[in-house]
Short mmCIF file of C-alpha atoms in Angstrom, two decimals:
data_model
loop_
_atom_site.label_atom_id
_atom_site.label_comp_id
_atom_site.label_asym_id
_atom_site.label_seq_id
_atom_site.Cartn_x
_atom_site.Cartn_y
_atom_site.Cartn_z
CA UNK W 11 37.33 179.20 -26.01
CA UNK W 12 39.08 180.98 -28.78
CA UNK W 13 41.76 178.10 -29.12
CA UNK W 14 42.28 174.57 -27.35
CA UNK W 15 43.57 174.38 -24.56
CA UNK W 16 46.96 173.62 -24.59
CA UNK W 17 47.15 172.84 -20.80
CA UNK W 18 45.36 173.08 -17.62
CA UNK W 19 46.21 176.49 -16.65
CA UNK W 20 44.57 177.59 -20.13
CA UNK W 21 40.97 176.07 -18.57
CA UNK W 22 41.64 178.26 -15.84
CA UNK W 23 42.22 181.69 -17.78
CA UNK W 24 39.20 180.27 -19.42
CA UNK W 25 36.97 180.15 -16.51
CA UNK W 26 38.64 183.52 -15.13
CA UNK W 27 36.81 185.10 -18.62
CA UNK W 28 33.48 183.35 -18.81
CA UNK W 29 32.04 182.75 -14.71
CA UNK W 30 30.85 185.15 -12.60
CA UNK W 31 32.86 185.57 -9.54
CA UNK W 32 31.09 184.23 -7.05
CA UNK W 33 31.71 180.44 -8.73
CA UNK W 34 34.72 181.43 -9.64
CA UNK W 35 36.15 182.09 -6.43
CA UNK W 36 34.58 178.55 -5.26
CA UNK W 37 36.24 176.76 -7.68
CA UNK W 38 39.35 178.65 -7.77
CA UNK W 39 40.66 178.99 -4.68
CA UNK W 40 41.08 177.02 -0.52
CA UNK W 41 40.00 177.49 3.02
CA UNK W 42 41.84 180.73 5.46
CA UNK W 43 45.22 180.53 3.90
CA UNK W 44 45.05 178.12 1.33
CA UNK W 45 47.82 176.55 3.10
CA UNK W 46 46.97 173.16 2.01
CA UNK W 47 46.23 174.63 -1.14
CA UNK W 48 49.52 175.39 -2.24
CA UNK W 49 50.51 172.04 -0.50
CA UNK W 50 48.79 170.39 -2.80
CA UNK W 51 50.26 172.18 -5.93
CA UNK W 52 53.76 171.60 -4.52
CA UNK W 53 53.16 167.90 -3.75
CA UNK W 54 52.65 167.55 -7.87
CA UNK W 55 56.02 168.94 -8.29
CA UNK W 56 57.67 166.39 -6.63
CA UNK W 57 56.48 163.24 -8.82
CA UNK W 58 59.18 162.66 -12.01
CA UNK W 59 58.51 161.27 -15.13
CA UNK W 60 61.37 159.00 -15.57
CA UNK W 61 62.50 158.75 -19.08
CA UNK W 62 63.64 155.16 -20.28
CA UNK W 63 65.76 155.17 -23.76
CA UNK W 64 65.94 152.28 -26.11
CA UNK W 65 63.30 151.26 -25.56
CA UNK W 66 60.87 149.52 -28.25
CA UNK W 67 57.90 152.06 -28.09
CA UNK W 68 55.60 150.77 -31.08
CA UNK W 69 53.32 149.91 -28.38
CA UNK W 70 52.76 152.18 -25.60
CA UNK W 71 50.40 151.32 -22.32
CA UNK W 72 49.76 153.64 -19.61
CA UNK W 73 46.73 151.69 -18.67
CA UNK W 74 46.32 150.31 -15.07
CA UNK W 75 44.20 148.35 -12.63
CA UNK W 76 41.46 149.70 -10.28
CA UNK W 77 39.76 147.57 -7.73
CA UNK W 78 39.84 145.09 -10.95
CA UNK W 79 38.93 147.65 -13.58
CA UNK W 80 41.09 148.79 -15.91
CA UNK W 81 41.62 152.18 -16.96
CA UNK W 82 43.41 153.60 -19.82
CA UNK W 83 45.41 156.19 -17.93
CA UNK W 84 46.32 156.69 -14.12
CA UNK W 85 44.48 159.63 -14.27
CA UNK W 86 40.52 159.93 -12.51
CA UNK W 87 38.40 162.29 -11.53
CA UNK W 88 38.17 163.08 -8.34
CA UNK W 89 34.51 164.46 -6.41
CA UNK W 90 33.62 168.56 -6.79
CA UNK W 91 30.67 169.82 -5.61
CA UNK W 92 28.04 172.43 -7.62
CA UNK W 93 29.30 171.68 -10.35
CA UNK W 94 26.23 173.20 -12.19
CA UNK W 95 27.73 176.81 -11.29
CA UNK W 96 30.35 176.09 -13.91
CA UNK W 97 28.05 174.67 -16.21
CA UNK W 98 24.84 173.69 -16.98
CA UNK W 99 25.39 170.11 -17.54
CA UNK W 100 27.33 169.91 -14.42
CA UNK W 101 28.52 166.21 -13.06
CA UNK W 102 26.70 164.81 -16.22
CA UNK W 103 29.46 166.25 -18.71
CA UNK W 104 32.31 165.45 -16.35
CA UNK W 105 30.82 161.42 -15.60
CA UNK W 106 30.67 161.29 -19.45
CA UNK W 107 34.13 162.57 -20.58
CA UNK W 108 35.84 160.52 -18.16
CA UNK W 109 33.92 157.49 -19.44
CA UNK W 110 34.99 158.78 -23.01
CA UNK W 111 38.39 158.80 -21.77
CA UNK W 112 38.23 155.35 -19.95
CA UNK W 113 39.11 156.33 -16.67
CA UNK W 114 37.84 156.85 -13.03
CA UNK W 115 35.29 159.13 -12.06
CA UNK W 116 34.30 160.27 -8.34
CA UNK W 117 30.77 161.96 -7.73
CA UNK W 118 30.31 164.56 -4.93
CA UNK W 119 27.95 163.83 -2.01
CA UNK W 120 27.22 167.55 -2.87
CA UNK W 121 26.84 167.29 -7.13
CA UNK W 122 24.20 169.51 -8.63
CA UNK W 123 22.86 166.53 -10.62
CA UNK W 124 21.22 163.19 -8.96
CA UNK W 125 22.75 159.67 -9.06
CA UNK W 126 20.74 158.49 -10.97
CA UNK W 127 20.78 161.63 -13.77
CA UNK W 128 24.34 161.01 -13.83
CA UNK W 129 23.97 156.98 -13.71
CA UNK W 130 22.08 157.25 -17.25
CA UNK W 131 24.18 159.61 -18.44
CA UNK W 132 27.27 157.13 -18.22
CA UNK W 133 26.15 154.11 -17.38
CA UNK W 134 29.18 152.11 -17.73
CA UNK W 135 32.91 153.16 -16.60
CA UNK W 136 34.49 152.65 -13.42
CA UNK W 137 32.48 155.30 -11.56
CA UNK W 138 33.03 156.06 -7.65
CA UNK W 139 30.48 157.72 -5.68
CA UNK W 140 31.91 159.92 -3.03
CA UNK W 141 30.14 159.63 0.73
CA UNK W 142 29.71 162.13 4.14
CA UNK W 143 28.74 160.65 6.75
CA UNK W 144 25.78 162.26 8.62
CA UNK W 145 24.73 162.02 11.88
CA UNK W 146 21.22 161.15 10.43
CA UNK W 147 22.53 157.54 9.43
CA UNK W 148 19.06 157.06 7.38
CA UNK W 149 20.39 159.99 5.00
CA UNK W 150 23.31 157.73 4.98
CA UNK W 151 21.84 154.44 4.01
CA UNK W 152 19.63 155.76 2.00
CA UNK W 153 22.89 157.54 -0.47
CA UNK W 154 24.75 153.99 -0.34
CA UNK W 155 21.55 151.91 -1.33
CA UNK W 156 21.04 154.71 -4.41
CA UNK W 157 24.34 155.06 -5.45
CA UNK W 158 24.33 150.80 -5.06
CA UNK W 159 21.88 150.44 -7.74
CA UNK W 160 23.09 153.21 -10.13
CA UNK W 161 25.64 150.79 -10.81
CA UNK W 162 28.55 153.00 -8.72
CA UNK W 163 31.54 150.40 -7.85
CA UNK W 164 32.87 151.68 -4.50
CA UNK W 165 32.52 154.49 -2.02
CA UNK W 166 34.91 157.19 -1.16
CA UNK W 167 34.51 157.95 2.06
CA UNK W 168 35.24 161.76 3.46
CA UNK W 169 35.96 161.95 7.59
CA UNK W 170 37.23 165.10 7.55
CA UNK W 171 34.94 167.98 7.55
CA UNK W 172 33.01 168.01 10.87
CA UNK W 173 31.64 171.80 9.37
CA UNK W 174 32.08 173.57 6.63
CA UNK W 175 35.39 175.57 5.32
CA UNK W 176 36.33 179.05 5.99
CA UNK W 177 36.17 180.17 2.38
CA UNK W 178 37.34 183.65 2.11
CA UNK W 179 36.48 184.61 -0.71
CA UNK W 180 32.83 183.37 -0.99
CA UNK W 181 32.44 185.34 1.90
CA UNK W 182 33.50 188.10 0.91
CA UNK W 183 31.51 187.53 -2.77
CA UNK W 184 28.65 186.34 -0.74
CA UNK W 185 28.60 182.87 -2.99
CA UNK W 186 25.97 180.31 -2.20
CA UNK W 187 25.10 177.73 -5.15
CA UNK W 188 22.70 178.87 -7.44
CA UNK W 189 19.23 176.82 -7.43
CA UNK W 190 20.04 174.86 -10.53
CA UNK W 191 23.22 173.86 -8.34
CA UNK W 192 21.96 173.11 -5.74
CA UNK W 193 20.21 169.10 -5.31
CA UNK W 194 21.74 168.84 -2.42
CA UNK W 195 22.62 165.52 -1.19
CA UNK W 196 21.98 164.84 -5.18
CA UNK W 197 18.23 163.67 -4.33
CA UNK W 198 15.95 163.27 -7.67
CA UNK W 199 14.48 166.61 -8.66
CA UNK W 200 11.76 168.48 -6.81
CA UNK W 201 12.69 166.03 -3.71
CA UNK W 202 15.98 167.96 -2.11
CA UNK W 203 14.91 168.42 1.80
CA UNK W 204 14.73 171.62 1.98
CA UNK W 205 15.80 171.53 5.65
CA UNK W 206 19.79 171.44 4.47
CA UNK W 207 20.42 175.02 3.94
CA UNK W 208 24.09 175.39 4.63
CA UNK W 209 26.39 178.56 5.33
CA UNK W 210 29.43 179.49 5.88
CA UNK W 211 31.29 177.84 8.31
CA UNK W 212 29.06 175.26 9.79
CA UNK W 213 25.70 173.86 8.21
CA UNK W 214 22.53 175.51 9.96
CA UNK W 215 21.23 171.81 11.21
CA UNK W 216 23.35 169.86 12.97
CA UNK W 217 23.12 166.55 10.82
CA UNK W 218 26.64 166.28 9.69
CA UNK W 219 29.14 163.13 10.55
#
């Protein structure tokens, strides 16, 4: 970047000037309408920060609790997949900033990078490992006992997407992850089944929740 960023929407204009546009329409924008979307942005608006005056403020704390864990900020990171397509060090970068920054981070089911590649890479932190279910429970198990012994704390379970979203604009782009993106299920390299090609839409096997 030519300057820090001074706020989010400067990452944005960022990305806008460095990805290709296939990633950056993944990354950038919803499903159909992107009704929920813009839900989501409005739903921000609403919280306040409510300002309290003398006060003593030599010591500030915005720390909190988590499940027992505490956190320096009420602020974590929550699960995106394919990372990788934004940056070569994918989920690995983002696991280690928020550890840097003492807060919460989610994995994606979906992360370009294994558990346990991101497990070494910060292997302390409150870390949350984000899980589909699939109709092949063994896929399943087999994600909870990994992420288990990586040394994740707790499991954020998704029961919402019984197929995949109607993303317009990879579509349109024709976006699918590129191979360094795309461990899916975040299995160890050289072992992703090769069997879970997915499209647009709906995944080509039926092995999904």
């Amino acid at each position: 970047m030519d300057s820090s960023p001074v706020c989010l929407d400067d990452f944005e204009e960022h990305a806008v000037r460095v990805l290709a546009q296939g990633p950056l329409g993944y990354f950038q924008t919803g499903a159909d309408d992107e009704i929920t979307l813009r839900e989501n942005r409005r739903a921000f608006t609403r919280w306040k920060i409510l300002p309290r005056v003398l006060r003593d403020v030599s010591s500030c704390d915005l720390s909190t609790t988590i499940l027992g864990h505490r956190i320096s900020f009420p602020v974590c990171v929550a699960p995106t997949g394919y990372q990788g397509d934004a940056h070569p060090d994918g989920e690995i970068a983002t696991a280690q900033a928020a550890f840097e920054m003492n807060t919460c981070y989610t994995m994606s089911t979906m992360s370009s990078k294994s558990i346990e590649d991101v497990s070494s890479a910060a292997p302390a932190g409150l870390r949350f490992f984000q899980l589909y279910i699939f109709k092949q429970r063994d896929i399943t198990k087999q994600l909870i006992r990994r992420a288990e012994k990586a040394g994740f704390n707790a499991l954020v379970v998704t029961v919402d997407v019984p197929f995949l979203a109607k993303r317009r604009k990879d579509i349109r782009s024709k976006y699918t992850p590129s191979p360094q993106a795309r461990w899916v299920l975040c299995m160890p390299r050289g072992q992703a089944p090769g069997a879970q090609k997915i499209q647009h839409g709906t995944y080509v096997i039926e092995n999904h929740t």
